[in-house]
Tab-separated table of N, CA and C in Angstrom:
chain	number	residue	atom	x	y	z
A	14	UNK	N	0.849	-1.161	0.000
A	14	UNK	CA	0.000	0.000	0.000
A	14	UNK	C	0.899	1.230	0.000
A	15	UNK	N	0.595	2.188	-0.854
A	15	UNK	CA	1.436	3.371	-0.957
A	15	UNK	C	1.189	4.329	0.211
A	16	UNK	N	2.075	5.261	0.347
A	16	UNK	CA	1.988	6.226	1.444
A	16	UNK	C	0.746	7.102	1.323
A	17	UNK	N	0.402	7.475	0.116
A	17	UNK	CA	-0.772	8.330	-0.093
A	17	UNK	C	-2.044	7.592	0.323
A	18	UNK	N	-2.149	6.329	-0.022
A	18	UNK	CA	-3.323	5.549	0.351
A	18	UNK	C	-3.393	5.385	1.867
A	19	UNK	N	-2.250	5.204	2.508
A	19	UNK	CA	-2.232	5.092	3.972
A	19	UNK	C	-2.718	6.384	4.618
A	20	UNK	N	-2.305	7.523	4.068
A	20	UNK	CA	-2.771	8.794	4.617
A	20	UNK	C	-4.268	8.978	4.388
A	21	UNK	N	-4.758	8.574	3.237
A	21	UNK	CA	-6.197	8.682	2.973
A	21	UNK	C	-6.975	7.822	3.957
A	22	UNK	N	-6.499	6.607	4.189
A	22	UNK	CA	-7.163	5.723	5.149
A	22	UNK	C	-7.086	6.313	6.552
A	23	UNK	N	-5.924	6.863	6.910
A	23	UNK	CA	-5.738	7.431	8.248
A	23	UNK	C	-6.694	8.587	8.506
A	24	UNK	N	-6.941	9.410	7.493
A	24	UNK	CA	-7.833	10.549	7.675
A	24	UNK	C	-9.295	10.208	7.380
A	25	UNK	N	-9.560	9.113	6.695
A	25	UNK	CA	-10.940	8.740	6.387
A	25	UNK	C	-11.601	7.968	7.520
A	26	UNK	N	-10.832	7.205	8.275
A	26	UNK	CA	-11.383	6.416	9.384
A	26	UNK	C	-12.067	7.300	10.431
A	27	UNK	N	-11.455	8.398	10.892
A	27	UNK	CA	-12.163	9.239	11.875
A	27	UNK	C	-13.436	9.886	11.332
A	28	UNK	N	-13.458	10.182	10.045
A	28	UNK	CA	-14.651	10.785	9.457
A	28	UNK	C	-15.810	9.788	9.491
A	29	UNK	N	-15.541	8.540	9.149
A	29	UNK	CA	-16.579	7.511	9.175
A	29	UNK	C	-17.024	7.241	10.618
A	30	UNK	N	-16.086	7.198	11.546
A	30	UNK	CA	-16.435	6.978	12.954
A	30	UNK	C	-17.275	8.129	13.496
A	31	UNK	N	-16.913	9.344	13.144
A	31	UNK	CA	-17.676	10.512	13.587
A	31	UNK	C	-19.093	10.468	13.013
A	32	UNK	N	-19.217	10.102	11.751
A	32	UNK	CA	-20.546	10.001	11.137
A	32	UNK	C	-21.378	8.919	11.816
A	33	UNK	N	-20.748	7.831	12.215
A	33	UNK	CA	-21.482	6.763	12.907
A	33	UNK	C	-21.967	7.227	14.271
A	34	UNK	N	-21.146	7.968	14.987
A	34	UNK	CA	-21.549	8.454	16.309
A	34	UNK	C	-22.698	9.446	16.191
A	35	UNK	N	-22.579	10.397	15.304
A	35	UNK	CA	-23.630	11.404	15.151
A	35	UNK	C	-24.909	10.766	14.609
A	36	UNK	N	-24.781	9.859	13.650
A	36	UNK	CA	-25.955	9.180	13.109
A	36	UNK	C	-26.676	8.343	14.145
A	37	UNK	N	-25.921	7.613	14.947
A	37	UNK	CA	-26.569	6.798	15.985
A	37	UNK	C	-27.168	7.680	17.073
A	38	UNK	N	-26.540	8.802	17.370
A	38	UNK	CA	-27.115	9.718	18.358
A	38	UNK	C	-28.448	10.280	17.862
A	39	UNK	N	-28.500	10.626	16.584
A	39	UNK	CA	-29.742	11.157	16.034
A	39	UNK	C	-30.844	10.095	15.998
A	40	UNK	N	-30.473	8.850	15.770
A	40	UNK	CA	-31.486	7.794	15.695
A	40	UNK	C	-32.005	7.357	17.060
A	41	UNK	N	-31.175	7.418	18.091
A	41	UNK	CA	-31.599	6.917	19.407
A	41	UNK	C	-31.815	8.038	20.416
A	42	UNK	N	-31.943	9.254	19.959
A	42	UNK	CA	-32.150	10.379	20.866
A	42	UNK	C	-33.443	10.179	21.646
A	43	UNK	N	-33.351	10.230	22.955
A	43	UNK	CA	-34.508	10.094	23.816
A	43	UNK	C	-34.845	8.672	24.206
A	44	UNK	N	-34.109	7.695	23.711
A	44	UNK	CA	-34.374	6.308	24.063
A	44	UNK	C	-33.406	5.855	25.149
A	45	UNK	N	-33.523	4.610	25.528
A	45	UNK	CA	-32.696	4.036	26.579
A	45	UNK	C	-31.224	4.005	26.161
A	46	UNK	N	-30.357	4.098	27.151
A	46	UNK	CA	-28.925	4.048	26.855
A	46	UNK	C	-28.449	2.624	26.581
A	47	UNK	N	-29.326	1.656	26.683
A	47	UNK	CA	-28.993	0.251	26.403
A	47	UNK	C	-29.414	-0.156	24.989
A	48	UNK	N	-29.625	0.796	24.138
A	48	UNK	CA	-30.045	0.514	22.764
A	48	UNK	C	-28.908	-0.194	22.019
A	49	UNK	N	-29.231	-1.201	21.197
A	49	UNK	CA	-28.172	-1.939	20.492
A	49	UNK	C	-27.408	-1.101	19.472
A	50	UNK	N	-28.008	-0.035	18.971
A	50	UNK	CA	-27.312	0.818	18.017
A	50	UNK	C	-26.161	1.570	18.681
A	51	UNK	N	-26.295	1.870	19.967
A	51	UNK	CA	-25.211	2.531	20.707
A	51	UNK	C	-24.027	1.582	20.836
A	52	UNK	N	-24.296	0.308	21.071
A	52	UNK	CA	-23.203	-0.663	21.146
A	52	UNK	C	-22.532	-0.854	19.794
A	53	UNK	N	-23.295	-0.795	18.717
A	53	UNK	CA	-22.717	-0.882	17.386
A	53	UNK	C	-21.828	0.321	17.097
A	54	UNK	N	-22.266	1.502	17.533
A	54	UNK	CA	-21.438	2.699	17.355
A	54	UNK	C	-20.150	2.586	18.158
A	55	UNK	N	-20.227	2.020	19.363
A	55	UNK	CA	-19.023	1.812	20.160
A	55	UNK	C	-18.063	0.861	19.453
A	56	UNK	N	-18.590	-0.194	18.875
A	56	UNK	CA	-17.755	-1.140	18.154
A	56	UNK	C	-17.068	-0.469	16.967
A	57	UNK	N	-17.804	0.355	16.236
A	57	UNK	CA	-17.231	1.047	15.085
A	57	UNK	C	-16.185	2.067	15.508
A	58	UNK	N	-16.455	2.809	16.571
A	58	UNK	CA	-15.511	3.822	17.038
A	58	UNK	C	-14.236	3.170	17.571
A	59	UNK	N	-14.388	2.106	18.342
A	59	UNK	CA	-13.214	1.428	18.907
A	59	UNK	C	-12.375	0.773	17.816
A	60	UNK	N	-13.030	0.100	16.876
A	60	UNK	CA	-12.262	-0.530	15.802
A	60	UNK	C	-11.625	0.510	14.895
A	61	UNK	N	-12.284	1.633	14.693
A	61	UNK	CA	-11.692	2.717	13.910
A	61	UNK	C	-10.469	3.307	14.583
A	62	UNK	N	-10.530	3.458	15.905
A	62	UNK	CA	-9.374	3.995	16.619
A	62	UNK	C	-8.206	3.018	16.585
A	63	UNK	N	-8.496	1.733	16.716
A	63	UNK	CA	-7.433	0.725	16.642
A	63	UNK	C	-6.826	0.699	15.241
A	64	UNK	N	-7.666	0.781	14.220
A	64	UNK	CA	-7.159	0.773	12.845
A	64	UNK	C	-6.331	2.015	12.545
A	65	UNK	N	-6.777	3.183	13.016
A	65	UNK	CA	-5.993	4.400	12.778
A	65	UNK	C	-4.686	4.369	13.559
A	66	UNK	N	-4.688	3.748	14.722
A	66	UNK	CA	-3.437	3.600	15.471
A	66	UNK	C	-2.464	2.686	14.734
A	67	UNK	N	-2.985	1.603	14.168
A	67	UNK	CA	-2.146	0.673	13.414
A	67	UNK	C	-1.539	1.354	12.185
A	68	UNK	N	-2.371	2.072	11.434
A	68	UNK	CA	-1.876	2.770	10.243
A	68	UNK	C	-0.890	3.859	10.652
A	69	UNK	N	-1.155	4.541	11.756
A	69	UNK	CA	-0.240	5.576	12.232
A	69	UNK	C	1.120	5.022	12.606
A	70	UNK	N	1.144	3.884	13.266
A	70	UNK	CA	2.422	3.263	13.634
A	70	UNK	C	3.182	2.834	12.388
A	71	UNK	N	2.482	2.275	11.409
A	71	UNK	CA	3.129	1.883	10.156
A	71	UNK	C	3.713	3.092	9.429
A	72	UNK	N	2.968	4.192	9.407
A	72	UNK	CA	3.462	5.393	8.733
A	72	UNK	C	4.655	5.992	9.467
A	73	UNK	N	4.597	6.052	10.776
A	73	UNK	CA	5.723	6.614	11.529
A	73	UNK	C	6.969	5.756	11.333
A	74	UNK	N	6.808	4.445	11.342
A	74	UNK	CA	7.976	3.592	11.118
A	74	UNK	C	8.511	3.756	9.703
A	75	UNK	N	7.658	4.085	8.771
A	75	UNK	CA	8.106	4.332	7.404
A	75	UNK	C	8.877	5.653	7.313
A	76	UNK	N	8.467	6.666	8.064
A	76	UNK	CA	9.122	7.962	8.000
A	76	UNK	C	10.412	8.025	8.814
A	77	UNK	N	10.628	7.060	9.681
A	77	UNK	CA	11.838	7.042	10.503
A	77	UNK	C	12.853	6.046	9.936
A	78	UNK	N	12.560	5.463	8.804
A	78	UNK	CA	13.355	4.381	8.244
A	78	UNK	C	14.820	4.766	8.045
A	79	UNK	N	15.165	5.493	7.013
A	79	UNK	CA	16.554	5.872	6.753
A	79	UNK	C	16.828	7.310	7.189
A	80	UNK	N	16.066	8.202	6.644
A	80	UNK	CA	16.168	9.602	7.059
A	80	UNK	C	14.838	9.986	7.692
A	81	UNK	N	14.900	10.787	8.696
A	81	UNK	CA	13.684	11.173	9.411
A	81	UNK	C	12.979	12.281	8.638
A	82	UNK	N	11.721	12.050	8.310
A	82	UNK	CA	10.904	13.034	7.609
A	82	UNK	C	9.909	13.581	8.633
A	83	UNK	N	10.221	14.757	9.150
A	83	UNK	CA	9.435	15.318	10.248
A	83	UNK	C	8.024	15.710	9.831
A	84	UNK	N	7.857	16.206	8.612
A	84	UNK	CA	6.515	16.596	8.182
A	84	UNK	C	5.590	15.385	8.091
A	85	UNK	N	6.110	14.254	7.653
A	85	UNK	CA	5.308	13.030	7.613
A	85	UNK	C	4.903	12.577	8.996
A	86	UNK	N	5.822	12.702	9.957
A	86	UNK	CA	5.511	12.319	11.337
A	86	UNK	C	4.453	13.245	11.922
A	87	UNK	N	4.566	14.533	11.638
A	87	UNK	CA	3.595	15.500	12.169
A	87	UNK	C	2.204	15.236	11.600
A	88	UNK	N	2.108	15.002	10.286
A	88	UNK	CA	0.799	14.731	9.687
A	88	UNK	C	0.233	13.395	10.141
A	89	UNK	N	1.093	12.436	10.443
A	89	UNK	CA	0.616	11.159	10.965
A	89	UNK	C	0.061	11.322	12.374
A	90	UNK	N	0.756	12.068	13.204
A	90	UNK	CA	0.278	12.293	14.573
A	90	UNK	C	-1.021	13.096	14.565
A	91	UNK	N	-1.127	14.070	13.664
A	91	UNK	CA	-2.378	14.827	13.557
A	91	UNK	C	-3.540	13.929	13.133
A	92	UNK	N	-3.294	13.015	12.218
A	92	UNK	CA	-4.331	12.075	11.807
A	92	UNK	C	-4.734	11.143	12.935
A	93	UNK	N	-3.746	10.717	13.726
A	93	UNK	CA	-4.059	9.850	14.865
A	93	UNK	C	-4.861	10.609	15.919
A	94	UNK	N	-4.495	11.863	16.175
A	94	UNK	CA	-5.266	12.675	17.120
A	94	UNK	C	-6.682	12.922	16.610
A	95	UNK	N	-6.822	13.063	15.312
A	95	UNK	CA	-8.146	13.205	14.730
A	95	UNK	C	-8.965	11.941	14.956
A	96	UNK	N	-8.309	10.803	15.027
A	96	UNK	CA	-8.991	9.550	15.312
A	96	UNK	C	-9.487	9.461	16.740
A	97	UNK	N	-8.909	10.248	17.640
A	97	UNK	CA	-9.346	10.254	19.032
A	97	UNK	C	-10.598	11.117	19.237
A	98	UNK	N	-10.895	11.991	18.306
A	98	UNK	CA	-12.051	12.878	18.440
A	98	UNK	C	-13.370	12.102	18.491
A	99	UNK	N	-13.637	11.132	17.600
A	99	UNK	CA	-14.897	10.383	17.726
A	99	UNK	C	-15.009	9.597	19.035
A	100	UNK	N	-13.887	9.157	19.571
A	100	UNK	CA	-13.921	8.441	20.854
A	100	UNK	C	-14.398	9.380	21.957
A	101	UNK	N	-13.861	10.583	21.982
A	101	UNK	CA	-14.249	11.562	22.999
A	101	UNK	C	-15.704	11.985	22.803
A	102	UNK	N	-16.113	12.172	21.572
A	102	UNK	CA	-17.505	12.562	21.315
A	102	UNK	C	-18.455	11.442	21.718
A	103	UNK	N	-18.088	10.184	21.458
A	103	UNK	CA	-18.913	9.062	21.899
A	103	UNK	C	-19.043	9.062	23.412
A	104	UNK	N	-17.932	9.268	24.103
A	104	UNK	CA	-17.978	9.285	25.564
A	104	UNK	C	-18.831	10.431	26.086
A	105	UNK	N	-18.772	11.579	25.426
A	105	UNK	CA	-19.567	12.720	25.861
A	105	UNK	C	-21.063	12.505	25.617
A	106	UNK	N	-21.415	11.951	24.463
A	106	UNK	CA	-22.826	11.815	24.120
A	106	UNK	C	-23.505	10.657	24.837
A	107	UNK	N	-22.834	9.515	24.921
A	107	UNK	CA	-23.508	8.308	25.396
A	107	UNK	C	-23.133	7.907	26.819
A	108	UNK	N	-21.986	8.277	27.276
A	108	UNK	CA	-21.543	7.836	28.607
A	108	UNK	C	-21.490	8.966	29.635
A	109	UNK	N	-21.816	10.182	29.234
A	109	UNK	CA	-21.868	11.289	30.176
A	109	UNK	C	-20.504	11.802	30.601
A	110	UNK	N	-19.499	11.611	29.782
A	110	UNK	CA	-18.154	12.090	30.085
A	110	UNK	C	-18.151	13.611	30.055
A	111	UNK	N	-17.558	14.237	31.035
A	111	UNK	CA	-17.460	15.687	31.199
A	111	UNK	C	-18.794	16.340	31.541
A	112	UNK	N	-19.792	15.596	31.948
A	112	UNK	CA	-21.054	16.182	32.405
A	112	UNK	C	-20.932	16.511	33.889
A	113	UNK	N	-21.530	17.637	34.302
A	113	UNK	CA	-21.436	17.987	35.728
A	113	UNK	C	-22.280	17.090	36.611
């Protein structure tokens, strides 16, 4: 897999995870927190974060191979941090994270 495809996958996974969280929130708004769609969204968000972490590690190891390419490392870390956003949003919407 080429580097460009890895970057596309790295940045596309959080977008799909975010869409799953927002879509499931809109569908189950006002219902029980034990709805099966919420568990499906958790599965998608968790697997997306694991996949983006895997792709991020592969990209960082590729950029540190012979000569260190700092811009590649920075964009990889930014993509990985972007993958953490749907996890935090899921925790805020469904698990009450950061609620008073």
